[in-house]
PDB file of C-alpha atoms and ligand atoms in Angstrom:
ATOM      1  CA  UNK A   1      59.166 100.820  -9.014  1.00  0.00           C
ATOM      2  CA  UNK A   2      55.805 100.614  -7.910  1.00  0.00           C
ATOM      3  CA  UNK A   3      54.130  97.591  -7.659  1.00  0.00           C
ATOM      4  CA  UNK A   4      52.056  97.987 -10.995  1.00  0.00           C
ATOM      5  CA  UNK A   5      55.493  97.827 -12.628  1.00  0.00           C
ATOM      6  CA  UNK A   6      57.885  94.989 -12.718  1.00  0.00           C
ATOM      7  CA  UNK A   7      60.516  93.728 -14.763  1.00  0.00           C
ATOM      8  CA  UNK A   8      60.477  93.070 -18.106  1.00  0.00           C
ATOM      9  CA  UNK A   9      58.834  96.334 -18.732  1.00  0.00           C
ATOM     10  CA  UNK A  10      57.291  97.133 -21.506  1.00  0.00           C
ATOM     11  CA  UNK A  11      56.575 100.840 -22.358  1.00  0.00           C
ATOM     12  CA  UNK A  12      54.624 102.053 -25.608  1.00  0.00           C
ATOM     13  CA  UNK A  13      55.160 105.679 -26.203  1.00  0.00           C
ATOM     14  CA  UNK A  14      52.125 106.860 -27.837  1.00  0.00           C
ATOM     15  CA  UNK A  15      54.353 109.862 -29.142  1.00  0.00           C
ATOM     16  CA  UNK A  16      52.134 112.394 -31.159  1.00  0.00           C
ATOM     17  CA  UNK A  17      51.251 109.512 -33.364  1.00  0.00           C
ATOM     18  CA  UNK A  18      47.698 110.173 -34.821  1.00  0.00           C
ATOM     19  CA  UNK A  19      47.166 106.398 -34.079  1.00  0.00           C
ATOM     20  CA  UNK A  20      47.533 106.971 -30.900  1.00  0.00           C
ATOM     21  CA  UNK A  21      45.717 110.513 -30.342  1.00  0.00           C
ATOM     22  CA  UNK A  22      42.720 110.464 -28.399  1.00  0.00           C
ATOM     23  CA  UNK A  23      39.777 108.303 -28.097  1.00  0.00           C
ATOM     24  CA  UNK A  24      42.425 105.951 -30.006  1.00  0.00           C
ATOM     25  CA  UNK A  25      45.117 106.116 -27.283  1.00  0.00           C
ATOM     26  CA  UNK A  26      42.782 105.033 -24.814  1.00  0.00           C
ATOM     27  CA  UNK A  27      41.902 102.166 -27.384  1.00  0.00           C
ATOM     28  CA  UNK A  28      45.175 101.165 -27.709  1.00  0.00           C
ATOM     29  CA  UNK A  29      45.974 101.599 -23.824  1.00  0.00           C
ATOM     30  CA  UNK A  30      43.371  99.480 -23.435  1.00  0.00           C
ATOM     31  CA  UNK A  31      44.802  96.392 -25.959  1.00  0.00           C
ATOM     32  CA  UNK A  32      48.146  96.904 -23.648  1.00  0.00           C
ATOM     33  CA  UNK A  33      46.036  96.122 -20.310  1.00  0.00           C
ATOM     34  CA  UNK A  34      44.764  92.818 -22.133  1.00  0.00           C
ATOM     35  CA  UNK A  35      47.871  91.387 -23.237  1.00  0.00           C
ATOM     36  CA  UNK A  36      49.520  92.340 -19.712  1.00  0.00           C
ATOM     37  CA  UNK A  37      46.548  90.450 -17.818  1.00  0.00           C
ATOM     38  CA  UNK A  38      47.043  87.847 -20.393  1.00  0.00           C
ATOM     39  CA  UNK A  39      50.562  87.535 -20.259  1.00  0.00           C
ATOM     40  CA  UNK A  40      51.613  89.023 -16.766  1.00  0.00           C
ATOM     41  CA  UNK A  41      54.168  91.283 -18.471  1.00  0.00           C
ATOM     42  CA  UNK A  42      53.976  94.563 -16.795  1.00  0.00           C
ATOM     43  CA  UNK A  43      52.957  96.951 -19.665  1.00  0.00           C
ATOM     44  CA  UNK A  44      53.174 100.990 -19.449  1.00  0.00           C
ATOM     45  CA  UNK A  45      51.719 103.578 -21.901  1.00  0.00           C
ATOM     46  CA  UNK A  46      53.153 106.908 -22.648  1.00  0.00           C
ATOM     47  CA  UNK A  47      50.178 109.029 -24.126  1.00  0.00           C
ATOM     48  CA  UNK A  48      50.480 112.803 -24.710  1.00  0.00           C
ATOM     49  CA  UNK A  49      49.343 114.894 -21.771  1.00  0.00           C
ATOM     50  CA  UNK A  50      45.906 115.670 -23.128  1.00  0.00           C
ATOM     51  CA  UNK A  51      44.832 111.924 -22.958  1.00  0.00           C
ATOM     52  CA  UNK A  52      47.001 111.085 -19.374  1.00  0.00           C
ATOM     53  CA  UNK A  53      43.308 111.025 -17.875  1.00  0.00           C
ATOM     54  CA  UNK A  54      40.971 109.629 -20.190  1.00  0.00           C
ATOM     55  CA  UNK A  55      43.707 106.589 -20.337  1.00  0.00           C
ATOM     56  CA  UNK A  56      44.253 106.247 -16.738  1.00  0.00           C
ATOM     57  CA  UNK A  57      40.515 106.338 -16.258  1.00  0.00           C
ATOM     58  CA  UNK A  58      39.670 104.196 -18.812  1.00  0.00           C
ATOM     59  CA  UNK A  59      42.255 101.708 -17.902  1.00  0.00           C
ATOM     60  CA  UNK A  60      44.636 100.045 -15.182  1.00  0.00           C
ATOM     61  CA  UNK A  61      47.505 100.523 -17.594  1.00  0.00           C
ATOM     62  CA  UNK A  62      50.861 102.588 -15.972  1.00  0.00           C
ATOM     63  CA  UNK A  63      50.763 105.626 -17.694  1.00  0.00           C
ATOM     64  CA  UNK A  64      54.065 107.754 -18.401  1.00  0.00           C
ATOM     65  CA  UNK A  65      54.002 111.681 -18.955  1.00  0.00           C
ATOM     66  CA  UNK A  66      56.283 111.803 -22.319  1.00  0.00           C
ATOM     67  CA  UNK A  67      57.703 114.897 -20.288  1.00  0.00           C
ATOM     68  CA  UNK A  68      57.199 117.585 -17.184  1.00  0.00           C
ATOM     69  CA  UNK A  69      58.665 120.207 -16.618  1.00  0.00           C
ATOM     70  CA  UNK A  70      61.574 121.092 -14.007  1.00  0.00           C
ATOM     71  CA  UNK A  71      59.003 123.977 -12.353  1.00  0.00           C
ATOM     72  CA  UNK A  72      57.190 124.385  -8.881  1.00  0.00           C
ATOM     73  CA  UNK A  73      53.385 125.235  -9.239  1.00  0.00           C
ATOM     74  CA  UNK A  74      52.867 129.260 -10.169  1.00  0.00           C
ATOM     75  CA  UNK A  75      53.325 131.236 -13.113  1.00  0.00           C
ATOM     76  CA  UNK A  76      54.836 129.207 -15.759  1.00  0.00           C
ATOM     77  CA  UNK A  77      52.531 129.244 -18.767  1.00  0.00           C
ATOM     78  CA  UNK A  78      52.491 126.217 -21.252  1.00  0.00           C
ATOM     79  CA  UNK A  79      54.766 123.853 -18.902  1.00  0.00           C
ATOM     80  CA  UNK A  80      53.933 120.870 -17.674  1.00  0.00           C
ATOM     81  CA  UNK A  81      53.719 120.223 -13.903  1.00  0.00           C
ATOM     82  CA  UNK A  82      54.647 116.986 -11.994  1.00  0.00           C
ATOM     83  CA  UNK A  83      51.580 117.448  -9.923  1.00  0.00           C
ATOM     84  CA  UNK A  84      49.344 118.333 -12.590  1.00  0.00           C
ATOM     85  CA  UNK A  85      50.017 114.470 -14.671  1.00  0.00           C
ATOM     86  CA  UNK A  86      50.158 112.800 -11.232  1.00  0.00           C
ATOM     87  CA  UNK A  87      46.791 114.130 -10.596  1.00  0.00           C
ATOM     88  CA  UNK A  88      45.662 113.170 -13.994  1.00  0.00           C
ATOM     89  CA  UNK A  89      46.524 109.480 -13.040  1.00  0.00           C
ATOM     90  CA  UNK A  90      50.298 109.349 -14.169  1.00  0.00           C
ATOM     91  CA  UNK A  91      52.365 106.711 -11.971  1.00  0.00           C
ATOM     92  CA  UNK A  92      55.906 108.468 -13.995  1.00  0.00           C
ATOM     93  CA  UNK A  93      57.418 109.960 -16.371  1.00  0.00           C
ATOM     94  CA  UNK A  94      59.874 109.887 -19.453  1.00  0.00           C
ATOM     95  CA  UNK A  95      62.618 112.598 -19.489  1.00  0.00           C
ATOM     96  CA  UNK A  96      65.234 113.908 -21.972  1.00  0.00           C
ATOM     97  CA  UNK A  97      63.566 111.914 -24.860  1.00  0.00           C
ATOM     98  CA  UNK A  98      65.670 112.016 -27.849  1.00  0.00           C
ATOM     99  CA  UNK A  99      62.611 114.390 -29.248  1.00  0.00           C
ATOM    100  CA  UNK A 100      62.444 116.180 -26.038  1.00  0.00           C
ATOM    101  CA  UNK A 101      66.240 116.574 -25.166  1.00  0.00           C
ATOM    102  CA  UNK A 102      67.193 118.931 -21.731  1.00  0.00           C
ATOM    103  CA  UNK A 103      70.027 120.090 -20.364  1.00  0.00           C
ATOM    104  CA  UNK A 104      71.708 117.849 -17.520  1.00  0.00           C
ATOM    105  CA  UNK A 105      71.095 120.363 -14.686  1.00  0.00           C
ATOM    106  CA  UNK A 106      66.464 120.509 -15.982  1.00  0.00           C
ATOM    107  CA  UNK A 107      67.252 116.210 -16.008  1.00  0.00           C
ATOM    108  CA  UNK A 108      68.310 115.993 -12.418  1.00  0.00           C
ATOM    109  CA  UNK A 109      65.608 118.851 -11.126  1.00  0.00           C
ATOM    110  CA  UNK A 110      63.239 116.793 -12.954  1.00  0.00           C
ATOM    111  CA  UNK A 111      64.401 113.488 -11.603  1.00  0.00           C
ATOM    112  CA  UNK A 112      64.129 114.983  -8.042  1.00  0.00           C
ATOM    113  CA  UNK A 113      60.701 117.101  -8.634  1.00  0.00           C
ATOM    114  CA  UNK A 114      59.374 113.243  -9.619  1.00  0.00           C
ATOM    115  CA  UNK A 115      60.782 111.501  -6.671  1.00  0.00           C
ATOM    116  CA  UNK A 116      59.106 114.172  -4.678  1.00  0.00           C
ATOM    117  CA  UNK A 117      56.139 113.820  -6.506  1.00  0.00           C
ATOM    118  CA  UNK A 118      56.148 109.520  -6.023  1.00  0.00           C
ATOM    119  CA  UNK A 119      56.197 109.371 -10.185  1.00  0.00           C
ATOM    120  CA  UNK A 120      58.730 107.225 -11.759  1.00  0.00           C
ATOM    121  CA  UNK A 121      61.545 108.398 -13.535  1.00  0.00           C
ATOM    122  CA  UNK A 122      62.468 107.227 -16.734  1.00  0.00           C
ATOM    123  CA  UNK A 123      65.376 108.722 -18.307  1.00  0.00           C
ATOM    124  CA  UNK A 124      65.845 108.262 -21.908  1.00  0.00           C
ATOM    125  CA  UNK A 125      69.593 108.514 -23.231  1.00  0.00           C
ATOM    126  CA  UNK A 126      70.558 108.976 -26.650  1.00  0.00           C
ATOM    127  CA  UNK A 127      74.548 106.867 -25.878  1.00  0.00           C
ATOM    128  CA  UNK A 128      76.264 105.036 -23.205  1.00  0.00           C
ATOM    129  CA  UNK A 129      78.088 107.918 -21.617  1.00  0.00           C
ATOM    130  CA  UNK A 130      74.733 110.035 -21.210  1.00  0.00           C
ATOM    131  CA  UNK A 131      73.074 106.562 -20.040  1.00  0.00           C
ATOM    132  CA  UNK A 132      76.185 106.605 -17.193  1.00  0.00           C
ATOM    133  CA  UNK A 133      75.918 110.529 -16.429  1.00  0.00           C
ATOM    134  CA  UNK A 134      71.856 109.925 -16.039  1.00  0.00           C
ATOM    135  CA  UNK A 135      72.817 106.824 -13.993  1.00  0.00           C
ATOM    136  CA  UNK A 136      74.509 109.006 -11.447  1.00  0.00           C
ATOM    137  CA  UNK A 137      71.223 111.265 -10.886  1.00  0.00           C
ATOM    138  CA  UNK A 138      69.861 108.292  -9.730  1.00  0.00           C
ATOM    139  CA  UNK A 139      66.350 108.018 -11.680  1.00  0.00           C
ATOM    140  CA  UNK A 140      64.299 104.502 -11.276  1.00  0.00           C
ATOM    141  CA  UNK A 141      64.715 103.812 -14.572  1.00  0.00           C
ATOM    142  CA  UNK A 142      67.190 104.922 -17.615  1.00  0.00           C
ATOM    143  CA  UNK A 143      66.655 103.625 -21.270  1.00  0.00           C
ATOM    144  CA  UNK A 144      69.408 103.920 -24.100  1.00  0.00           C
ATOM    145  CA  UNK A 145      67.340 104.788 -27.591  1.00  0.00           C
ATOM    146  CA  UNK A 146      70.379 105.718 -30.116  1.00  0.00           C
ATOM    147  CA  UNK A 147      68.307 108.445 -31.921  1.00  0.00           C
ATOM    148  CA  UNK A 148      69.342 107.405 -35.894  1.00  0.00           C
ATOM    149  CA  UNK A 149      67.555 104.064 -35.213  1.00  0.00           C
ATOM    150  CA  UNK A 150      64.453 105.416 -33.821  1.00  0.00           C
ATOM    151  CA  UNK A 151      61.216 105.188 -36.221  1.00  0.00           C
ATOM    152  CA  UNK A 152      63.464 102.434 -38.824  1.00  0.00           C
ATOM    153  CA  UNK A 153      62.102  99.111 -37.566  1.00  0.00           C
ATOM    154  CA  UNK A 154      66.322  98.361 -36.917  1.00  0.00           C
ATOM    155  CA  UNK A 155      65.949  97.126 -33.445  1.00  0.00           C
ATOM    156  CA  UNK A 156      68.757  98.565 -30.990  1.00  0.00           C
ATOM    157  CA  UNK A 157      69.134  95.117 -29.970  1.00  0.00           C
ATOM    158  CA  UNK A 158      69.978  93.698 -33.346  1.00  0.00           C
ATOM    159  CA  UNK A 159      71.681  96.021 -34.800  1.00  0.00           C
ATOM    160  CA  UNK A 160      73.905  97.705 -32.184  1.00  0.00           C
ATOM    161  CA  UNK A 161      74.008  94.868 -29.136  1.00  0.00           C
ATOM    162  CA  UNK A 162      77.310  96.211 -28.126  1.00  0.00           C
ATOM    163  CA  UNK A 163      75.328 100.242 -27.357  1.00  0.00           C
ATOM    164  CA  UNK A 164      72.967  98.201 -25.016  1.00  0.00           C
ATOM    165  CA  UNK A 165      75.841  95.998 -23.417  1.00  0.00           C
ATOM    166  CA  UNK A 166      77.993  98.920 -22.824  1.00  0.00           C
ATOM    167  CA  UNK A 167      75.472 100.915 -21.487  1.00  0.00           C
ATOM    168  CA  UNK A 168      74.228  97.888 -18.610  1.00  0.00           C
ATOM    169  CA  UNK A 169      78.217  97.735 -17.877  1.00  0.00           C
ATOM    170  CA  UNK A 170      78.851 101.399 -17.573  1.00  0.00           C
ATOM    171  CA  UNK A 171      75.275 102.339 -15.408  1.00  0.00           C
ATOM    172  CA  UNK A 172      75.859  99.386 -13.441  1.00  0.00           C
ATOM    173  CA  UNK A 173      79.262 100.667 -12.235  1.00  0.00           C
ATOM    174  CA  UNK A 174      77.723 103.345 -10.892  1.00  0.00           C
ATOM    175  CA  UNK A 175      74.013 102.405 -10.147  1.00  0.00           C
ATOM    176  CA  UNK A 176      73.082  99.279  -9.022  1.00  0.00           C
ATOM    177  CA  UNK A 177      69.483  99.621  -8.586  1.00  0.00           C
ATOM    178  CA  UNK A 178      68.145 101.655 -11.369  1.00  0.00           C
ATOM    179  CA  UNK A 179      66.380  99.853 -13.951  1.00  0.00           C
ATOM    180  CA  UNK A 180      67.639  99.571 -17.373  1.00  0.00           C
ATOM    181  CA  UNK A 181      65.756  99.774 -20.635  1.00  0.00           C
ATOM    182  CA  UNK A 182      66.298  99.782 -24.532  1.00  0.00           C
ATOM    183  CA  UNK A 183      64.483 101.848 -27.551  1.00  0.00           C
ATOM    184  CA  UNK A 184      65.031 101.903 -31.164  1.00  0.00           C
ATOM    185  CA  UNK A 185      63.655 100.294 -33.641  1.00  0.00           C
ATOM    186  CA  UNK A 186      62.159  97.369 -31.535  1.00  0.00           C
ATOM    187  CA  UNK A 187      60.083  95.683 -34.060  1.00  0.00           C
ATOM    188  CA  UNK A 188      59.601  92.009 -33.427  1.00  0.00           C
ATOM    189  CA  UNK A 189      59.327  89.636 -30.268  1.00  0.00           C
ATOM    190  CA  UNK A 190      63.136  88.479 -30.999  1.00  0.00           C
ATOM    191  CA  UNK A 191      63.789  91.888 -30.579  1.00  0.00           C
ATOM    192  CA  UNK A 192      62.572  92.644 -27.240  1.00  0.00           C
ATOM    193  CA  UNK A 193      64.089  88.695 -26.344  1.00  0.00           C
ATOM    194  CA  UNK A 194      67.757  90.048 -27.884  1.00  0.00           C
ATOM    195  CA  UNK A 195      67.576  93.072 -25.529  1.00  0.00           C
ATOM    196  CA  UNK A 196      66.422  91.211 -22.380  1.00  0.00           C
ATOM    197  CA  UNK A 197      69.339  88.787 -23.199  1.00  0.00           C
ATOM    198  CA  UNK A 198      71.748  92.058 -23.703  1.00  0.00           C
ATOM    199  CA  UNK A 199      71.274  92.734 -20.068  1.00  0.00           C
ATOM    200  CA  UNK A 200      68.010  95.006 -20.033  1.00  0.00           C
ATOM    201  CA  UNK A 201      65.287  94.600 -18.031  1.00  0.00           C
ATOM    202  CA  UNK A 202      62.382  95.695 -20.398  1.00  0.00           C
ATOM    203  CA  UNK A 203      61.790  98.037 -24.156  1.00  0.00           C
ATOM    204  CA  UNK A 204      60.669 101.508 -24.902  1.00  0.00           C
ATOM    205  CA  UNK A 205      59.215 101.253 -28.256  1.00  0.00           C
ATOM    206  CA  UNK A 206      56.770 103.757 -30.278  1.00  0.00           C
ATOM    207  CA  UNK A 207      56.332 102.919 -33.780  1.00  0.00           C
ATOM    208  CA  UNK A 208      56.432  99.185 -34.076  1.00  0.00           C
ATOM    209  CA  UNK A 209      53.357  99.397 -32.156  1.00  0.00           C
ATOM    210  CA  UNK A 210      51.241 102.312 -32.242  1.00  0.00           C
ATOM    211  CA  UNK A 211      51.799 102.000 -36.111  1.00  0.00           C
ATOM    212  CA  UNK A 212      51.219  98.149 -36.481  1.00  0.00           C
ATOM    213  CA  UNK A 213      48.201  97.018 -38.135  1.00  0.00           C
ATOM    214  CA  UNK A 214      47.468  94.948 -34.894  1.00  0.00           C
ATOM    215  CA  UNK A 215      49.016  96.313 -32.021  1.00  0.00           C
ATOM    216  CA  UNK A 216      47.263  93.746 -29.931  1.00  0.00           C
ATOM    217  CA  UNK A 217      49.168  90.945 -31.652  1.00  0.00           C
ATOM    218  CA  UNK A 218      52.527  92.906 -32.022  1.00  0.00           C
ATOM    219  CA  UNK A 219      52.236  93.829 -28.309  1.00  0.00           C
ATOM    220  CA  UNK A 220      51.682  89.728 -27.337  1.00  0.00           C
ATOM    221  CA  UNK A 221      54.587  89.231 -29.763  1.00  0.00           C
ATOM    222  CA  UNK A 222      56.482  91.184 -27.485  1.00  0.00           C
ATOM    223  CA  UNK A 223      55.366  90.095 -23.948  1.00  0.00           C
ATOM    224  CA  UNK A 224      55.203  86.655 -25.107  1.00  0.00           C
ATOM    225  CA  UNK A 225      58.560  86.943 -25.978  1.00  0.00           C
ATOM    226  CA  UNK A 226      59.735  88.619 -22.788  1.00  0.00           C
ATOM    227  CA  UNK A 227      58.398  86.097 -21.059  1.00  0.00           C
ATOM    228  CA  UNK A 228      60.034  83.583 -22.451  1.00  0.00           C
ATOM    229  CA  UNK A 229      63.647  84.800 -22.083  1.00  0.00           C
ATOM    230  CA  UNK A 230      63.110  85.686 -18.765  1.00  0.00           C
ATOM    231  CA  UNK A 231      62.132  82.269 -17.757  1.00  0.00           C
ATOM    232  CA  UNK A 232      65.076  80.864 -19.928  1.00  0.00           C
ATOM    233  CA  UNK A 233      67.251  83.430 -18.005  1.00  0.00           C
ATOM    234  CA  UNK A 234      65.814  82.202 -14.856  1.00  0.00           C
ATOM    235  CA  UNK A 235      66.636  78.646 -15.823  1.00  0.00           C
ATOM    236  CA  UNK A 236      70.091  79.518 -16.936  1.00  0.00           C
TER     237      UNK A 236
HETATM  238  O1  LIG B 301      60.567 106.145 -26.838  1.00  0.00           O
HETATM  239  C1  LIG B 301      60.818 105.073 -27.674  1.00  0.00           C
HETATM  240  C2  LIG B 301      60.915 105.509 -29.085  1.00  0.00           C
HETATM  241  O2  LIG B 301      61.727 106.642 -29.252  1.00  0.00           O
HETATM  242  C3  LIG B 301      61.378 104.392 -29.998  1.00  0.00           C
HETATM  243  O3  LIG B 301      60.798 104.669 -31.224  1.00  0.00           O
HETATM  244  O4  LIG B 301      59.483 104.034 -33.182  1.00  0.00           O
HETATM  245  O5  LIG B 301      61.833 103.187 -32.928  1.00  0.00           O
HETATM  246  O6  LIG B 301      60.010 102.291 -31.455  1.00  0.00           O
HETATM  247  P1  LIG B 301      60.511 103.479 -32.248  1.00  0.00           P
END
């Protein structure tokens, strides 16, 4: 991971949320920068590909493509290219979102056009035995999101601990150094704490934040909370 990014990680996938759609994703990029200089939780955005610029630009935030494409530069009309985000100011990407799935073969030529490229990978899983088969492609990062808790405010980590335990147990059996990450539902700081205390090392989230009435103080929530169980982790 590159230095900008540490563990806990928090992402916030901007998705196509209106809330989050131009001059307002840089706004709310910007709101993640604060609480990660006031917190010193490392804080990524994921904004959609017309605002990867403005955002990076605007702000010293880590920002994720929410997808590229498993292409070379030439003629391939209405894809995405690695080069074309990292330009833009991307630092990595997310692949095989639930809302974006691919194939296996398009995950690992993506994985490797992004190592290539120096952007980090961030493989999104929708179970434990996709989160092991991703594991073996060796991205930087993977992160379990069962899709029927995505968008319900039913946080992964509360509601199915055992998906997020599983999945730690099975990647780590066969990858010990990618990072591992949770989506779903994350909602409140105890969620993000229940997760790190699961065995991941950081949260994907979308809603609970982009559609908050203060993402600023749902965002501290979170990083305040992260920090906490990581120091409590630390302590043993
Ligand atoms: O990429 C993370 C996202 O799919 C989780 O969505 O709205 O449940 O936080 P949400």
């Amino acid at each position: 991971m590159p230095k900008k990014l540490s563990t806990p990680l928090i992402i916030v996938n901007f998705k196509t949320y209106l809330e989050a759609t131009g001059k307002k994703a840089v706004e709310l990029a910007k709101k993640a920068e604060k609480v990660s200089l006031e917190t010193g939780v490392s804080i990524g955005v994921a904004p959609q590909f017309t605002d990867i610029a403005a955002v990076a630009s605007a702000t010293d935030t880590p920002v994720f493509a929410q997808h590229v494409d498993p292409i070379a530069p030439g003629s391939y009309t209405g894809h995405v290219l690695a080069d074309a985000v990292k330009e833009a100011g991307a630092v990595g990407t997310l692949i095989n979102h639930s809302e974006r799935r691919l194939k296996l073969s398009d995950i690992d030529a993506i994985i490797r056009v992004a190592c290539e490229k120096n952007l980090v990978s961030v493989v999104c899983a929708n179970n434990q035995t996709v989160s092991a088969a991703a594991a073996a492609l060796n991205p930087d990062a993977i992160s379990i999101e069962p899709p029927e808790l995505i968008g319900t405010g039913i946080a992964v980590s509360r509601a199915k601990p055992e998906v997020v335990l599983d999945t730690v147990k099975l990647v780590r059996e066969i990858n010990q150094k990618v990072t591992v990450l949770c989506g779903a539902g994350i909602s409140r700081g105890e969620d993000v704490a229940a997760a790190l205390r699961l065995g991941a090392q950081g949260v994907l989230v979308a809603s609970g934040v982009v559609k908050a009435k203060d993402p600023y103080r749902v965002l501290r929530e979170f990083a305040e909370a992260a920090k906490i169980q990581e120091k409590q982790s630390l302590e043993g």
